[in-house]
Tab-separated table of C-alpha atoms and ligand atoms in Angstrom:
chain	number	residue	atom	x	y	z
A	4	UNK	CA	30.205	39.957	-59.587
A	5	UNK	CA	27.094	38.207	-59.166
A	6	UNK	CA	25.530	38.174	-55.645
A	7	UNK	CA	26.209	34.821	-53.658
A	8	UNK	CA	23.199	33.229	-52.267
A	9	UNK	CA	22.965	30.054	-49.976
A	10	UNK	CA	21.101	27.275	-51.257
A	11	UNK	CA	19.685	24.172	-49.862
A	12	UNK	CA	21.465	21.381	-51.843
A	13	UNK	CA	20.516	17.978	-50.032
A	14	UNK	CA	18.388	16.754	-47.493
A	15	UNK	CA	18.278	14.002	-44.919
A	16	UNK	CA	16.364	12.581	-41.880
A	17	UNK	CA	16.272	10.215	-39.409
A	18	UNK	CA	13.417	9.307	-36.580
A	19	UNK	CA	13.867	6.344	-34.139
A	20	UNK	CA	11.994	3.252	-34.495
A	21	UNK	CA	9.731	3.422	-31.677
A	22	UNK	CA	6.106	4.450	-32.211
A	23	UNK	CA	4.522	6.373	-29.184
A	24	UNK	CA	1.023	6.003	-30.212
A	25	UNK	CA	-2.113	8.033	-28.490
A	26	UNK	CA	-3.298	4.494	-27.735
A	27	UNK	CA	-0.292	3.986	-25.657
A	28	UNK	CA	-0.137	7.158	-24.081
A	29	UNK	CA	-4.190	6.501	-22.792
A	30	UNK	CA	-2.829	4.015	-20.593
A	31	UNK	CA	-0.126	6.174	-19.320
A	32	UNK	CA	-1.772	9.511	-18.483
A	33	UNK	CA	-5.589	10.787	-18.302
A	34	UNK	CA	-6.104	11.677	-21.912
A	35	UNK	CA	-7.795	10.031	-25.107
A	36	UNK	CA	-7.108	9.705	-28.881
A	37	UNK	CA	-9.959	11.920	-29.668
A	38	UNK	CA	-8.748	14.874	-27.472
A	39	UNK	CA	-5.092	14.665	-28.946
A	40	UNK	CA	-6.017	14.309	-32.196
A	41	UNK	CA	-8.938	17.305	-32.323
A	42	UNK	CA	-6.688	19.806	-30.166
A	43	UNK	CA	-3.237	18.983	-31.787
A	44	UNK	CA	-3.279	16.539	-34.703
A	45	UNK	CA	-0.779	14.249	-33.291
A	46	UNK	CA	-1.813	10.327	-33.776
A	47	UNK	CA	1.860	9.054	-32.797
A	48	UNK	CA	5.518	10.205	-32.018
A	49	UNK	CA	8.836	8.519	-32.391
A	50	UNK	CA	10.907	8.111	-28.855
A	51	UNK	CA	14.504	7.117	-28.897
A	52	UNK	CA	14.940	4.148	-26.396
A	53	UNK	CA	18.593	3.376	-26.761
A	54	UNK	CA	19.978	3.351	-23.650
A	55	UNK	CA	23.012	5.916	-23.307
A	56	UNK	CA	22.306	7.673	-26.517
A	57	UNK	CA	21.291	11.469	-27.125
A	58	UNK	CA	20.697	13.725	-29.480
A	59	UNK	CA	23.940	13.275	-31.359
A	60	UNK	CA	22.772	9.833	-32.025
A	61	UNK	CA	19.736	11.274	-34.023
A	62	UNK	CA	21.947	14.171	-35.441
A	63	UNK	CA	24.793	11.554	-37.008
A	64	UNK	CA	21.970	9.413	-38.463
A	65	UNK	CA	20.364	12.438	-40.340
A	66	UNK	CA	23.611	13.694	-41.400
A	67	UNK	CA	24.448	10.397	-42.577
A	68	UNK	CA	21.363	10.026	-44.454
A	69	UNK	CA	21.932	13.117	-46.384
A	70	UNK	CA	25.705	12.359	-46.454
A	71	UNK	CA	24.644	8.847	-48.519
A	72	UNK	CA	21.895	10.606	-50.601
A	73	UNK	CA	24.233	13.341	-51.842
A	74	UNK	CA	27.121	11.546	-52.443
A	75	UNK	CA	29.350	13.831	-50.581
A	76	UNK	CA	32.945	13.474	-49.139
A	77	UNK	CA	32.351	14.358	-45.265
A	78	UNK	CA	35.939	15.623	-45.331
A	79	UNK	CA	34.411	18.565	-47.751
A	80	UNK	CA	32.074	19.860	-45.080
A	81	UNK	CA	33.340	23.124	-43.628
A	82	UNK	CA	30.880	23.832	-40.616
A	83	UNK	CA	28.751	21.602	-38.789
A	84	UNK	CA	25.806	23.404	-37.065
A	85	UNK	CA	23.489	21.281	-34.575
A	86	UNK	CA	20.361	23.265	-33.751
A	87	UNK	CA	18.858	21.834	-30.377
A	88	UNK	CA	17.155	22.248	-27.476
A	89	UNK	CA	18.716	19.152	-25.813
A	90	UNK	CA	22.387	18.900	-26.315
A	91	UNK	CA	23.834	15.743	-25.235
A	92	UNK	CA	25.508	17.126	-22.165
A	93	UNK	CA	25.792	20.669	-20.424
A	94	UNK	CA	29.342	21.472	-20.935
A	95	UNK	CA	30.338	19.525	-24.351
A	96	UNK	CA	29.329	20.471	-27.936
A	97	UNK	CA	26.852	18.091	-29.317
A	98	UNK	CA	27.927	19.599	-32.900
A	99	UNK	CA	31.722	18.546	-32.048
A	100	UNK	CA	30.741	15.276	-31.372
A	101	UNK	CA	28.352	14.760	-34.476
A	102	UNK	CA	31.096	16.191	-36.873
A	103	UNK	CA	33.711	13.861	-35.509
A	104	UNK	CA	31.418	10.842	-35.885
A	105	UNK	CA	30.296	11.688	-39.578
A	106	UNK	CA	33.919	12.215	-40.625
A	107	UNK	CA	33.586	15.941	-40.912
A	108	UNK	CA	37.428	16.174	-39.966
A	109	UNK	CA	37.981	19.326	-41.712
A	110	UNK	CA	35.008	21.356	-40.324
A	111	UNK	CA	34.542	23.888	-37.392
A	112	UNK	CA	31.076	23.218	-35.467
A	113	UNK	CA	28.777	24.639	-32.736
A	114	UNK	CA	25.447	24.226	-31.251
A	115	UNK	CA	22.544	26.714	-31.437
A	116	UNK	CA	19.697	26.849	-29.269
A	117	UNK	CA	16.298	28.790	-29.896
A	118	UNK	CA	13.953	26.223	-28.784
A	119	UNK	CA	11.616	25.419	-31.311
A	120	UNK	CA	12.901	28.231	-33.471
A	121	UNK	CA	16.578	26.429	-33.425
A	122	UNK	CA	16.349	25.387	-37.157
A	123	UNK	CA	14.692	28.522	-38.645
A	124	UNK	CA	17.532	30.766	-36.994
A	125	UNK	CA	20.012	28.135	-37.857
A	126	UNK	CA	18.916	28.510	-41.916
A	127	UNK	CA	19.629	32.119	-41.180
A	128	UNK	CA	23.006	31.362	-39.374
A	129	UNK	CA	24.198	28.991	-41.977
A	130	UNK	CA	23.118	31.124	-44.861
A	131	UNK	CA	25.370	34.108	-43.431
A	132	UNK	CA	28.479	31.888	-43.666
A	133	UNK	CA	27.883	31.016	-47.382
A	134	UNK	CA	26.686	34.435	-48.435
A	135	UNK	CA	30.067	36.234	-47.060
A	136	UNK	CA	31.767	34.126	-49.345
A	137	UNK	CA	34.181	32.392	-46.573
A	138	UNK	CA	32.516	28.857	-46.742
A	139	UNK	CA	31.155	26.733	-49.507
A	140	UNK	CA	29.706	23.781	-47.465
A	141	UNK	CA	27.770	24.298	-44.587
A	142	UNK	CA	25.605	21.521	-42.607
A	143	UNK	CA	22.640	22.517	-40.694
A	144	UNK	CA	21.074	19.559	-38.610
A	145	UNK	CA	17.983	20.225	-36.252
A	146	UNK	CA	17.936	17.429	-33.374
A	147	UNK	CA	16.062	16.830	-30.273
A	148	UNK	CA	15.665	14.033	-27.980
A	149	UNK	CA	12.577	15.721	-26.377
A	150	UNK	CA	11.792	12.729	-24.483
A	151	UNK	CA	14.737	13.181	-22.414
A	152	UNK	CA	12.992	16.681	-21.163
A	153	UNK	CA	9.355	15.196	-20.499
A	154	UNK	CA	7.581	14.059	-17.584
A	155	UNK	CA	5.433	10.885	-18.812
A	156	UNK	CA	3.303	11.795	-16.056
A	157	UNK	CA	2.221	15.514	-17.012
A	158	UNK	CA	-0.627	15.178	-20.030
A	159	UNK	CA	0.014	19.203	-20.824
A	160	UNK	CA	3.409	18.196	-22.563
A	161	UNK	CA	3.759	14.357	-22.807
A	162	UNK	CA	1.162	14.454	-25.702
A	163	UNK	CA	2.919	16.760	-27.931
A	164	UNK	CA	6.596	15.902	-27.943
A	165	UNK	CA	8.721	13.334	-29.836
A	166	UNK	CA	12.341	12.703	-30.822
A	167	UNK	CA	13.947	13.199	-34.087
A	168	UNK	CA	16.343	14.683	-36.811
A	169	UNK	CA	16.775	16.371	-39.833
A	170	UNK	CA	19.660	17.830	-41.723
A	171	UNK	CA	20.417	20.154	-44.945
A	172	UNK	CA	23.342	21.056	-46.922
A	173	UNK	CA	23.961	24.785	-47.769
A	174	UNK	CA	26.119	25.897	-50.847
A	175	UNK	CA	26.749	29.033	-52.673
A	176	UNK	CA	24.651	30.002	-55.923
A	177	UNK	CA	24.692	32.674	-58.200
A	178	UNK	CA	21.419	31.282	-59.993
A	179	UNK	CA	17.958	33.114	-58.499
A	180	UNK	CA	17.449	30.329	-55.732
A	181	UNK	CA	18.115	29.940	-52.153
A	182	UNK	CA	17.337	32.103	-49.160
A	183	UNK	CA	15.902	35.621	-49.975
A	184	UNK	CA	14.805	37.189	-47.090
A	185	UNK	CA	14.071	36.676	-43.352
A	186	UNK	CA	12.180	38.068	-40.213
A	187	UNK	CA	12.972	36.797	-37.255
A	188	UNK	CA	12.212	38.116	-33.669
A	189	UNK	CA	12.503	37.269	-29.915
A	190	UNK	CA	10.737	38.088	-26.828
A	191	UNK	CA	12.346	37.042	-23.516
A	192	UNK	CA	9.246	38.252	-21.356
A	193	UNK	CA	7.576	35.109	-22.693
A	194	UNK	CA	10.284	32.507	-21.093
A	195	UNK	CA	7.949	31.717	-17.937
A	196	UNK	CA	5.357	30.117	-20.284
A	197	UNK	CA	7.638	27.457	-21.515
A	198	UNK	CA	10.742	26.253	-19.593
A	199	UNK	CA	12.646	23.592	-18.027
A	200	UNK	CA	12.896	25.602	-14.674
A	201	UNK	CA	15.823	23.449	-12.836
A	202	UNK	CA	19.261	22.334	-14.272
A	203	UNK	CA	20.499	25.708	-15.562
A	204	UNK	CA	22.495	28.526	-14.135
A	205	UNK	CA	19.602	30.574	-12.518
A	206	UNK	CA	18.150	27.005	-10.464
A	207	UNK	CA	20.966	24.621	-10.697
A	208	UNK	CA	19.446	21.228	-9.994
A	209	UNK	CA	18.623	20.355	-6.305
A	210	UNK	CA	17.541	16.819	-4.792
A	211	UNK	CA	14.344	18.374	-4.054
A	212	UNK	CA	13.681	19.754	-7.764
A	213	UNK	CA	14.478	16.579	-9.311
A	214	UNK	CA	11.812	14.920	-6.833
A	215	UNK	CA	9.456	17.518	-8.048
A	216	UNK	CA	10.111	17.085	-11.490
A	217	UNK	CA	11.410	20.663	-12.050
A	218	UNK	CA	13.738	19.789	-14.398
A	219	UNK	CA	11.075	18.673	-16.866
A	220	UNK	CA	9.814	20.846	-19.624
A	221	UNK	CA	6.644	22.889	-18.447
A	222	UNK	CA	4.272	24.866	-20.819
A	223	UNK	CA	1.543	27.046	-20.285
A	224	UNK	CA	-0.483	25.697	-23.445
A	225	UNK	CA	-2.995	28.500	-23.930
A	226	UNK	CA	-0.490	31.368	-23.704
A	227	UNK	CA	1.893	29.732	-25.962
A	228	UNK	CA	-0.969	29.041	-28.220
A	229	UNK	CA	-2.381	32.516	-28.500
A	230	UNK	CA	1.363	34.022	-28.876
A	231	UNK	CA	2.117	31.121	-31.325
A	232	UNK	CA	-0.647	31.688	-33.545
A	233	UNK	CA	-0.377	35.523	-33.876
A	234	UNK	CA	3.395	35.466	-34.135
A	235	UNK	CA	3.723	32.932	-36.852
A	236	UNK	CA	0.891	34.584	-38.688
A	237	UNK	CA	2.425	38.183	-38.336
A	238	UNK	CA	6.091	36.728	-39.515
A	239	UNK	CA	4.606	34.974	-42.728
A	240	UNK	CA	2.721	37.868	-43.335
A	241	UNK	CA	5.572	40.311	-43.412
A	242	UNK	CA	7.790	38.086	-45.175
A	243	UNK	CA	5.151	38.127	-48.042
A	244	UNK	CA	4.675	41.489	-48.114
A	245	UNK	CA	8.032	42.190	-48.159
A	246	UNK	CA	8.514	40.253	-51.457
A	247	UNK	CA	5.496	40.758	-53.334
A	248	UNK	CA	4.313	37.048	-52.749
A	249	UNK	CA	0.776	36.004	-52.375
A	250	UNK	CA	-1.134	33.113	-52.077
A	251	UNK	CA	-0.625	32.080	-55.626
A	252	UNK	CA	3.143	32.767	-55.930
A	253	UNK	CA	3.767	30.960	-52.603
A	254	UNK	CA	4.161	26.894	-53.363
A	255	UNK	CA	4.633	25.758	-49.987
A	256	UNK	CA	4.274	26.640	-46.124
A	257	UNK	CA	6.733	24.605	-44.072
A	258	UNK	CA	5.793	25.529	-40.566
A	259	UNK	CA	6.834	24.421	-37.465
A	260	UNK	CA	4.812	21.351	-36.216
A	261	UNK	CA	3.594	22.343	-32.613
A	262	UNK	CA	-0.181	21.802	-33.200
A	263	UNK	CA	-2.223	21.793	-36.393
A	264	UNK	CA	-4.462	24.501	-35.157
A	265	UNK	CA	-1.493	26.706	-35.328
A	266	UNK	CA	-0.551	25.759	-38.581
A	267	UNK	CA	-3.900	25.979	-39.923
A	268	UNK	CA	-4.704	29.350	-38.491
A	269	UNK	CA	-1.167	30.591	-40.394
A	270	UNK	CA	-2.118	29.252	-43.508
A	271	UNK	CA	-5.540	30.975	-43.383
A	272	UNK	CA	-4.178	34.069	-42.519
A	273	UNK	CA	-2.771	34.152	-46.015
A	274	UNK	CA	-5.322	32.173	-47.507
A	275	UNK	CA	-3.095	29.198	-48.755
A	276	UNK	CA	-4.693	26.251	-50.119
A	277	UNK	CA	-4.576	23.141	-47.981
A	278	UNK	CA	-2.509	21.138	-50.570
A	279	UNK	CA	0.461	23.725	-50.372
A	280	UNK	CA	0.855	23.440	-46.603
A	281	UNK	CA	3.357	20.728	-45.745
A	282	UNK	CA	2.327	18.649	-42.835
A	283	UNK	CA	3.599	15.620	-41.039
A	284	UNK	CA	2.868	16.626	-37.283
A	285	UNK	CA	0.376	13.473	-37.017
A	286	UNK	CA	3.651	11.080	-37.693
A	287	UNK	CA	6.080	12.706	-35.452
A	288	UNK	CA	4.413	15.293	-33.124
A	289	UNK	CA	6.767	18.363	-32.046
A	290	UNK	CA	10.272	17.404	-32.667
A	291	UNK	CA	11.052	20.896	-31.767
A	292	UNK	CA	14.194	21.683	-33.897
A	293	UNK	CA	13.929	19.099	-36.338
A	294	UNK	CA	10.497	19.595	-37.537
A	295	UNK	CA	11.361	21.956	-40.651
A	296	UNK	CA	14.055	19.693	-42.079
A	297	UNK	CA	11.597	16.446	-41.360
A	298	UNK	CA	9.035	18.017	-43.599
A	299	UNK	CA	11.509	18.974	-46.392
A	300	UNK	CA	12.689	15.262	-46.072
A	301	UNK	CA	9.071	14.216	-46.289
A	302	UNK	CA	7.980	16.652	-49.079
A	303	UNK	CA	11.523	16.592	-51.123
A	304	UNK	CA	10.400	14.471	-53.881
A	305	UNK	CA	7.276	17.039	-54.616
A	306	UNK	CA	9.491	19.976	-54.615
A	307	UNK	CA	10.532	21.699	-57.839
A	308	UNK	CA	13.342	23.992	-58.529
A	309	UNK	CA	12.261	27.640	-58.345
A	310	UNK	CA	9.267	26.485	-55.807
A	311	UNK	CA	8.748	29.589	-53.169
A	312	UNK	CA	8.710	28.299	-49.691
A	313	UNK	CA	8.053	30.167	-46.474
A	314	UNK	CA	9.138	28.330	-43.346
A	315	UNK	CA	7.957	29.626	-40.278
A	316	UNK	CA	8.173	29.012	-36.528
A	317	UNK	CA	7.727	29.984	-32.824
A	318	UNK	CA	9.051	28.859	-29.690
A	319	UNK	CA	9.959	28.727	-26.336
A	320	UNK	CA	11.857	32.133	-25.555
A	321	UNK	CA	9.763	33.235	-27.138
A	322	UNK	CA	11.560	32.925	-30.459
A	323	UNK	CA	9.670	33.165	-33.887
A	324	UNK	CA	10.147	34.442	-37.397
A	325	UNK	CA	9.711	33.328	-41.228
A	326	UNK	CA	11.969	32.946	-44.026
A	327	UNK	CA	11.471	33.002	-47.835
A	328	UNK	CA	13.563	30.645	-49.682
A	329	UNK	CA	13.803	29.653	-53.338
A	330	UNK	CA	14.212	25.771	-53.721
A	331	UNK	CA	17.304	24.958	-55.626
A	332	UNK	CA	16.671	21.340	-57.224
A	333	UNK	CA	14.364	18.915	-58.447
A	334	UNK	CA	14.887	15.723	-56.471
A	335	UNK	CA	15.961	13.654	-59.683
A	336	UNK	CA	18.500	16.096	-60.077
B	404	UT7	O1	6.528	24.356	-29.779
B	404	UT7	C1	6.630	25.308	-29.064
B	404	UT7	C2	5.563	25.913	-28.904
B	404	UT7	N1	4.456	25.030	-28.309
B	404	UT7	C3	3.215	25.399	-28.628
B	404	UT7	O2	3.251	26.167	-29.946
B	404	UT7	C4	2.218	24.708	-28.266
B	404	UT7	C5	1.060	25.578	-28.136
B	404	UT7	N2	0.038	25.196	-27.081
B	404	UT7	C6	-0.872	24.140	-27.539
B	404	UT7	O3	-0.445	23.401	-28.651
B	404	UT7	C7	-2.121	23.892	-26.703
B	404	UT7	O4	-2.332	24.854	-25.697
B	404	UT7	C8	-2.132	22.265	-26.188
B	404	UT7	C9	-2.198	21.170	-27.246
B	404	UT7	C10	-0.684	22.429	-25.301
B	404	UT7	C11	-3.124	22.462	-25.018
B	404	UT7	O5	-4.422	22.585	-25.863
B	404	UT7	P1	-5.570	23.401	-25.423
B	404	UT7	O6	-6.829	23.574	-26.445
B	404	UT7	O7	-5.108	24.841	-25.311
B	404	UT7	O8	-6.006	22.924	-24.135
B	404	UT7	P2	-6.092	23.714	-23.069
B	404	UT7	O9	-4.739	23.705	-21.867
B	404	UT7	O10	-6.333	25.081	-22.891
B	404	UT7	O11	-7.107	22.479	-22.011
B	404	UT7	C12	-8.622	22.164	-22.247
B	404	UT7	C13	-9.126	21.221	-21.491
B	404	UT7	C14	-8.487	21.513	-19.776
B	404	UT7	O12	-9.672	21.173	-19.271
B	404	UT7	P3	-11.095	22.002	-18.704
B	404	UT7	O13	-10.205	22.892	-17.804
B	404	UT7	O14	-11.548	22.729	-20.100
B	404	UT7	O15	-11.921	21.152	-17.955
B	404	UT7	C15	-7.579	20.644	-19.695
B	404	UT7	O16	-7.417	20.036	-18.437
B	404	UT7	O17	-8.389	19.927	-22.015
B	404	UT7	C16	-7.699	19.542	-20.714
B	404	UT7	N3	-6.662	18.839	-21.197
B	404	UT7	C17	-6.397	17.588	-21.780
B	404	UT7	N4	-7.432	16.580	-21.752
B	404	UT7	C18	-7.219	15.415	-22.281
B	404	UT7	C19	-5.356	19.312	-21.357
B	404	UT7	N5	-4.594	18.434	-21.544
B	404	UT7	C20	-5.268	17.191	-21.866
B	404	UT7	C21	-4.758	15.910	-22.446
B	404	UT7	N6	-5.904	15.297	-22.281
B	404	UT7	N7	-3.742	15.657	-22.732
């Protein structure tokens, strides 16, 4: 019997309407468009302003976009995974609510969090369910309302993050496409450099913490930057070497959109031509779990069946890695 591989067979996405530009940020904190552009590559990001709506709102919209494009019956979806660092609530699954709202009533569902690597790890998890032969339709959604974690008085973080969501469908295939290899790693000693300290079980929220903004995301940018550059490039090189790939046989690099300089450094490490590097950080900033599927959505029309795509990410934890996937369809299929 031929080996079952997990292929991405559809993509959907959603970003909120409100555009937070560098110019608007200049009126909020001591920063400027020139600094943000040269240090990060970001020009604008989207923010979900809707009162009473959280990450599930973004996830549902992205999933509905995929369902409409692929014209599938949501009742055929067997598993919904929401990769997110900003769940709707502390003790109720965002994925369960999302699945119910999109009509995936025959599915089970769960959230998974690996900070900015949530979607990358989610690709591994979703694929495993397919490769086992036990499931045939797994919906993986990467969604984050990062604005719910951000202090818009802290210029070290508020210029970076944005809100958004993207979704992919994994299905089984016996063709020579789908997820081929992965190199995933974690090092929890790095958590002090990127965290939202208060509101979890180590430091439950107190009035004092709230007054001091202890519930917001904190980042020691330089340390995270150095670790991201080294580890994302290292994981990418390992996956290339293991699969006898080089700059000519790689068609695309889909790297987590945290900082254009980190993405450029990864591409340079493997000497990849600029036109093969997917980039949309200028439009959305760092949407955490949504960056990779938002890239796929933006580049979907350019992807061809058999294209070799390297996914790479690095994020809080630290968590990082790279995945090699062969694209499974031409967009007009
Ligand atoms: O997605 C999860 C993983 N996260 C990442 O991968 C993010 C990694 N880190 C980064 O992308 C970068 O470290 C940042 C974009 C966060 C910061 O860029 P940087 O080049 O590392 O800047 P820095 O923190 O070293 O600061 C350089 C200077 C400092 O001034 P002095 O001390 O040199 O006078 C900062 O105070 O830039 C100043 N600065 C700013 N100036 C204008 C810091 N933030 C700003 C700002 N606007 N927003």
